[in-house]
Amino acid sequence: MSHPDLMKWPPELSEAQLQALTLLATTYALSHGLNYLPVADVQPPAPTSAIHAPLALFPSPFPRNLFSLARRLQRAYNVLYARVALDEEFLDNVMGEEKGVGKVDQFTGQLWRRWKRLRDEGLTQDLHLGLFRSDYLMHAPRPEEPVTLKQVEFNTISSSFGSLSQKAAELHEYLYASTGYYGTSPVLKKENFPQNRTIAGLAEGLAEAHKAYNVPDARILFVVQGGERNVFDQRWLEYELLEKYSIHVVRQTMTQLLESAQVHPDNRTLHVTLPQGLLPDGANSVEISTVYLRAGYTPIDYPTSAHYDLRYLLESSRAIQCPSIQLQLAGGKKVQEVLTRPGVLESFLCDPGRWGAEVFTPEEVDEIRGSWMGMWGLNEDVPTGSAHDPRETSGVHKARESASNLVLKPQREGGGNNIYKDAIPSFLDNLPPEEREAWIAMELIAAPQGLENYLVRAGGGTDSTVKTEVVSELGIFGWALFGGPEKKIKEKEVGWLVRTKGKDSNEGGVAAGFSVLDSLILID
């Protein structure tokens, strides 16, 4: 980061300026829905209070060319993961219970078995909706080299914080309009604040699926986790759907749906029962056009086999799934690793015989490959620097050799699941050989050093602001509606997210308590 105005970020504030800025930020957040529900043993049915989400006082600097690259890549990633989801043989080999990760990872296997059963019985709905987020870090391994863009992961289920990311960007625009950030940096000027309209973009994807279902009075089902504190992020999408498209939303947990969800045996329509008196004309159920999962990405959401069977029931209906099981499997870390192997990416993006005229240029494919760090499977045969114990695969041996520069990832979403650096050797010592296939090794991204920010913890108010060295992660949102007899893909890039964390924190989840919500200030 050689920009002269960023040798020290953020700009220095006096104590009076810091107090004033924090007060403005936290008040604005509470006034504009940049909120969480407070921590509680049991969340009340109707919220009685809210706290502001964790936030950064300054937007984080990000090279304009890399921001443009991330947005440009999203279209290719939308198409790539849609096509991966449509390739049943590929997913069976990589994620299935007979040949892939599902053999050793119970959660993956449970999902795959339901998908296999659906295929054997004949899928009812062949359209899929994905609300995606591709996450990146700046990579700066050496001070003299240009900063590059590297992908952390690609999310195909419950890609959260789209709504609150827009609110965070609006917060920083407000702080600039209100205070000019006290003239502390020439970088902080209006043209360097990129617009973020993620709420409208994600709602548009859901509305496109609803339109394709073609039953105007049907509703969209939000499947949510019990005790969810991040409800406002979800509610903003609900409000946008109602106000812009006149589409109503039903919110229920998977446990509630065990009792309320029914699939009509003749026409395979999905209906959800609501309490008596909530619908006109004495009706007690609504037809569902689209199932939007903000739950179902972690084994915790499936406490019994009945919950897995509920997932099968939802997918056996005519309702469009967001995501379908196969699209959720496509987002697996093992898929991410397999895509880096020679020729695999090209088979999905450059083969007109498979995908018709919609192919990508070699330059576009090179840009995607250029966004990847090195990665491999622990059960794979990979080149290593030395001979290894015959009881270990070369993939495990290489992970031991390179542990100080690695992260190990399982097939999980939601933060808090990865193994980093010094913890890797002892973890490998205790990892049963049969479970190696469920893990991948990925080279760590070397984020730029020396950038700081003022972080305000959730609900902490004016006394909780801490200045610390940070790392910022950029997420680009997109949606894709795809499938049907011709496997057509309609897709769009629709917005962005920034999560900032202390540099010593390995994990990046906001809901898990590791990060704060942030936005960008673009630099040239």
PDB file of N, CA and C in Angstrom, residues 493-524:
ATOM      1  N   GLU A 493     -24.538  -9.035 -11.005  1.00  0.00           N
ATOM      2  CA  GLU A 493     -23.754  -8.592  -9.842  1.00  0.00           C
ATOM      3  C   GLU A 493     -24.516  -7.460  -9.187  1.00  0.00           C
ATOM      4  N   VAL A 494     -24.688  -7.495  -7.855  1.00  0.00           N
ATOM      5  CA  VAL A 494     -25.691  -6.602  -7.254  1.00  0.00           C
ATOM      6  C   VAL A 494     -25.222  -5.835  -6.012  1.00  0.00           C
ATOM      7  N   GLY A 495     -23.959  -5.862  -5.655  1.00  0.00           N
ATOM      8  CA  GLY A 495     -23.578  -5.074  -4.489  1.00  0.00           C
ATOM      9  C   GLY A 495     -22.388  -5.665  -3.761  1.00  0.00           C
ATOM     10  N   TRP A 496     -22.092  -5.126  -2.594  1.00  0.00           N
ATOM     11  CA  TRP A 496     -20.863  -5.523  -1.912  1.00  0.00           C
ATOM     12  C   TRP A 496     -20.975  -5.364  -0.400  1.00  0.00           C
ATOM     13  N   LEU A 497     -20.012  -5.980   0.269  1.00  0.00           N
ATOM     14  CA  LEU A 497     -19.938  -6.016   1.733  1.00  0.00           C
ATOM     15  C   LEU A 497     -18.481  -5.859   2.133  1.00  0.00           C
ATOM     16  N   VAL A 498     -18.233  -5.150   3.228  1.00  0.00           N
ATOM     17  CA  VAL A 498     -16.901  -5.129   3.822  1.00  0.00           C
ATOM     18  C   VAL A 498     -17.023  -5.524   5.287  1.00  0.00           C
ATOM     19  N   ARG A 499     -16.215  -6.506   5.684  1.00  0.00           N
ATOM     20  CA  ARG A 499     -16.099  -6.902   7.086  1.00  0.00           C
ATOM     21  C   ARG A 499     -14.654  -6.659   7.515  1.00  0.00           C
ATOM     22  N   THR A 500     -14.483  -5.977   8.619  1.00  0.00           N
ATOM     23  CA  THR A 500     -13.152  -5.628   9.108  1.00  0.00           C
ATOM     24  C   THR A 500     -12.956  -6.253  10.485  1.00  0.00           C
ATOM     25  N   LYS A 501     -11.770  -6.799  10.703  1.00  0.00           N
ATOM     26  CA  LYS A 501     -11.473  -7.474  11.968  1.00  0.00           C
ATOM     27  C   LYS A 501     -10.064  -7.089  12.419  1.00  0.00           C
ATOM     28  N   GLY A 502      -9.789  -7.270  13.689  1.00  0.00           N
ATOM     29  CA  GLY A 502      -8.436  -7.113  14.175  1.00  0.00           C
ATOM     30  C   GLY A 502      -7.504  -8.076  13.481  1.00  0.00           C
ATOM     31  N   LYS A 503      -6.288  -7.661  13.173  1.00  0.00           N
ATOM     32  CA  LYS A 503      -5.395  -8.475  12.337  1.00  0.00           C
ATOM     33  C   LYS A 503      -5.031  -9.810  12.975  1.00  0.00           C
ATOM     34  N   ASP A 504      -5.162  -9.913  14.292  1.00  0.00           N
ATOM     35  CA  ASP A 504      -4.817 -11.165  14.962  1.00  0.00           C
ATOM     36  C   ASP A 504      -5.984 -12.142  15.052  1.00  0.00           C
ATOM     37  N   SER A 505      -7.146 -11.751  14.506  1.00  0.00           N
ATOM     38  CA  SER A 505      -8.306 -12.642  14.501  1.00  0.00           C
ATOM     39  C   SER A 505      -8.312 -13.441  13.213  1.00  0.00           C
ATOM     40  N   ASN A 506      -8.306 -14.774  13.319  1.00  0.00           N
ATOM     41  CA  ASN A 506      -8.296 -15.606  12.118  1.00  0.00           C
ATOM     42  C   ASN A 506      -9.640 -15.611  11.406  1.00  0.00           C
ATOM     43  N   GLU A 507     -10.734 -15.655  12.166  1.00  0.00           N
ATOM     44  CA  GLU A 507     -12.050 -15.796  11.569  1.00  0.00           C
ATOM     45  C   GLU A 507     -12.620 -14.432  11.168  1.00  0.00           C
ATOM     46  N   GLY A 508     -13.625 -14.480  10.250  1.00  0.00           N
ATOM     47  CA  GLY A 508     -14.153 -13.235   9.719  1.00  0.00           C
ATOM     48  C   GLY A 508     -15.629 -13.013   9.890  1.00  0.00           C
ATOM     49  N   GLY A 509     -16.345 -13.863  10.619  1.00  0.00           N
ATOM     50  CA  GLY A 509     -17.794 -13.752  10.694  1.00  0.00           C
ATOM     51  C   GLY A 509     -18.251 -12.625  11.598  1.00  0.00           C
ATOM     52  N   VAL A 510     -19.171 -11.789  11.089  1.00  0.00           N
ATOM     53  CA  VAL A 510     -19.735 -10.720  11.905  1.00  0.00           C
ATOM     54  C   VAL A 510     -20.673 -11.309  12.953  1.00  0.00           C
ATOM     55  N   ALA A 511     -21.584 -12.172  12.511  1.00  0.00           N
ATOM     56  CA  ALA A 511     -22.557 -12.755  13.443  1.00  0.00           C
ATOM     57  C   ALA A 511     -21.861 -13.596  14.512  1.00  0.00           C
ATOM     58  N   ALA A 512     -20.727 -14.197  14.152  1.00  0.00           N
ATOM     59  CA  ALA A 512     -19.995 -15.009  15.116  1.00  0.00           C
ATOM     60  C   ALA A 512     -19.173 -14.159  16.081  1.00  0.00           C
ATOM     61  N   GLY A 513     -19.147 -12.837  15.868  1.00  0.00           N
ATOM     62  CA  GLY A 513     -18.491 -11.939  16.811  1.00  0.00           C
ATOM     63  C   GLY A 513     -17.056 -11.610  16.491  1.00  0.00           C
ATOM     64  N   PHE A 514     -16.570 -11.967  15.285  1.00  0.00           N
ATOM     65  CA  PHE A 514     -15.174 -11.761  14.957  1.00  0.00           C
ATOM     66  C   PHE A 514     -14.919 -10.438  14.231  1.00  0.00           C
ATOM     67  N   SER A 515     -15.929  -9.858  13.572  1.00  0.00           N
ATOM     68  CA  SER A 515     -15.732  -8.727  12.677  1.00  0.00           C
ATOM     69  C   SER A 515     -16.731  -7.619  12.947  1.00  0.00           C
ATOM     70  N   VAL A 516     -16.453  -6.455  12.317  1.00  0.00           N
ATOM     71  CA  VAL A 516     -17.408  -5.350  12.316  1.00  0.00           C
ATOM     72  C   VAL A 516     -17.794  -5.058  10.869  1.00  0.00           C
ATOM     73  N   LEU A 517     -18.932  -4.398  10.694  1.00  0.00           N
ATOM     74  CA  LEU A 517     -19.376  -3.991   9.370  1.00  0.00           C
ATOM     75  C   LEU A 517     -18.679  -2.689   8.977  1.00  0.00           C
ATOM     76  N   ASP A 518     -18.334  -2.602   7.722  1.00  0.00           N
ATOM     77  CA  ASP A 518     -17.480  -1.528   7.242  1.00  0.00           C
ATOM     78  C   ASP A 518     -17.902  -1.184   5.814  1.00  0.00           C
ATOM     79  N   SER A 519     -17.237  -0.234   5.191  1.00  0.00           N
ATOM     80  CA  SER A 519     -17.420   0.037   3.773  1.00  0.00           C
ATOM     81  C   SER A 519     -16.091   0.475   3.182  1.00  0.00           C
ATOM     82  N   LEU A 520     -16.098   0.939   1.937  1.00  0.00           N
ATOM     83  CA  LEU A 520     -14.867   1.224   1.217  1.00  0.00           C
ATOM     84  C   LEU A 520     -14.670   2.711   0.960  1.00  0.00           C
ATOM     85  N   ILE A 521     -13.408   3.110   0.945  1.00  0.00           N
ATOM     86  CA  ILE A 521     -12.998   4.364   0.329  1.00  0.00           C
ATOM     87  C   ILE A 521     -11.995   3.964  -0.756  1.00  0.00           C
ATOM     88  N   LEU A 522     -12.269   4.312  -2.002  1.00  0.00           N
ATOM     89  CA  LEU A 522     -11.462   3.841  -3.125  1.00  0.00           C
ATOM     90  C   LEU A 522     -10.240   4.732  -3.307  1.00  0.00           C
ATOM     91  N   ILE A 523      -9.101   4.089  -3.604  1.00  0.00           N
ATOM     92  CA  ILE A 523      -7.855   4.807  -3.832  1.00  0.00           C
ATOM     93  C   ILE A 523      -7.290   4.411  -5.187  1.00  0.00           C
ATOM     94  N   ASP A 524      -6.531   5.294  -5.788  1.00  0.00           N
ATOM     95  CA  ASP A 524      -5.950   5.053  -7.115  1.00  0.00           C
ATOM     96  C   ASP A 524      -4.466   4.712  -7.010  1.00  0.00           C
TER      97      ASP A 524
END
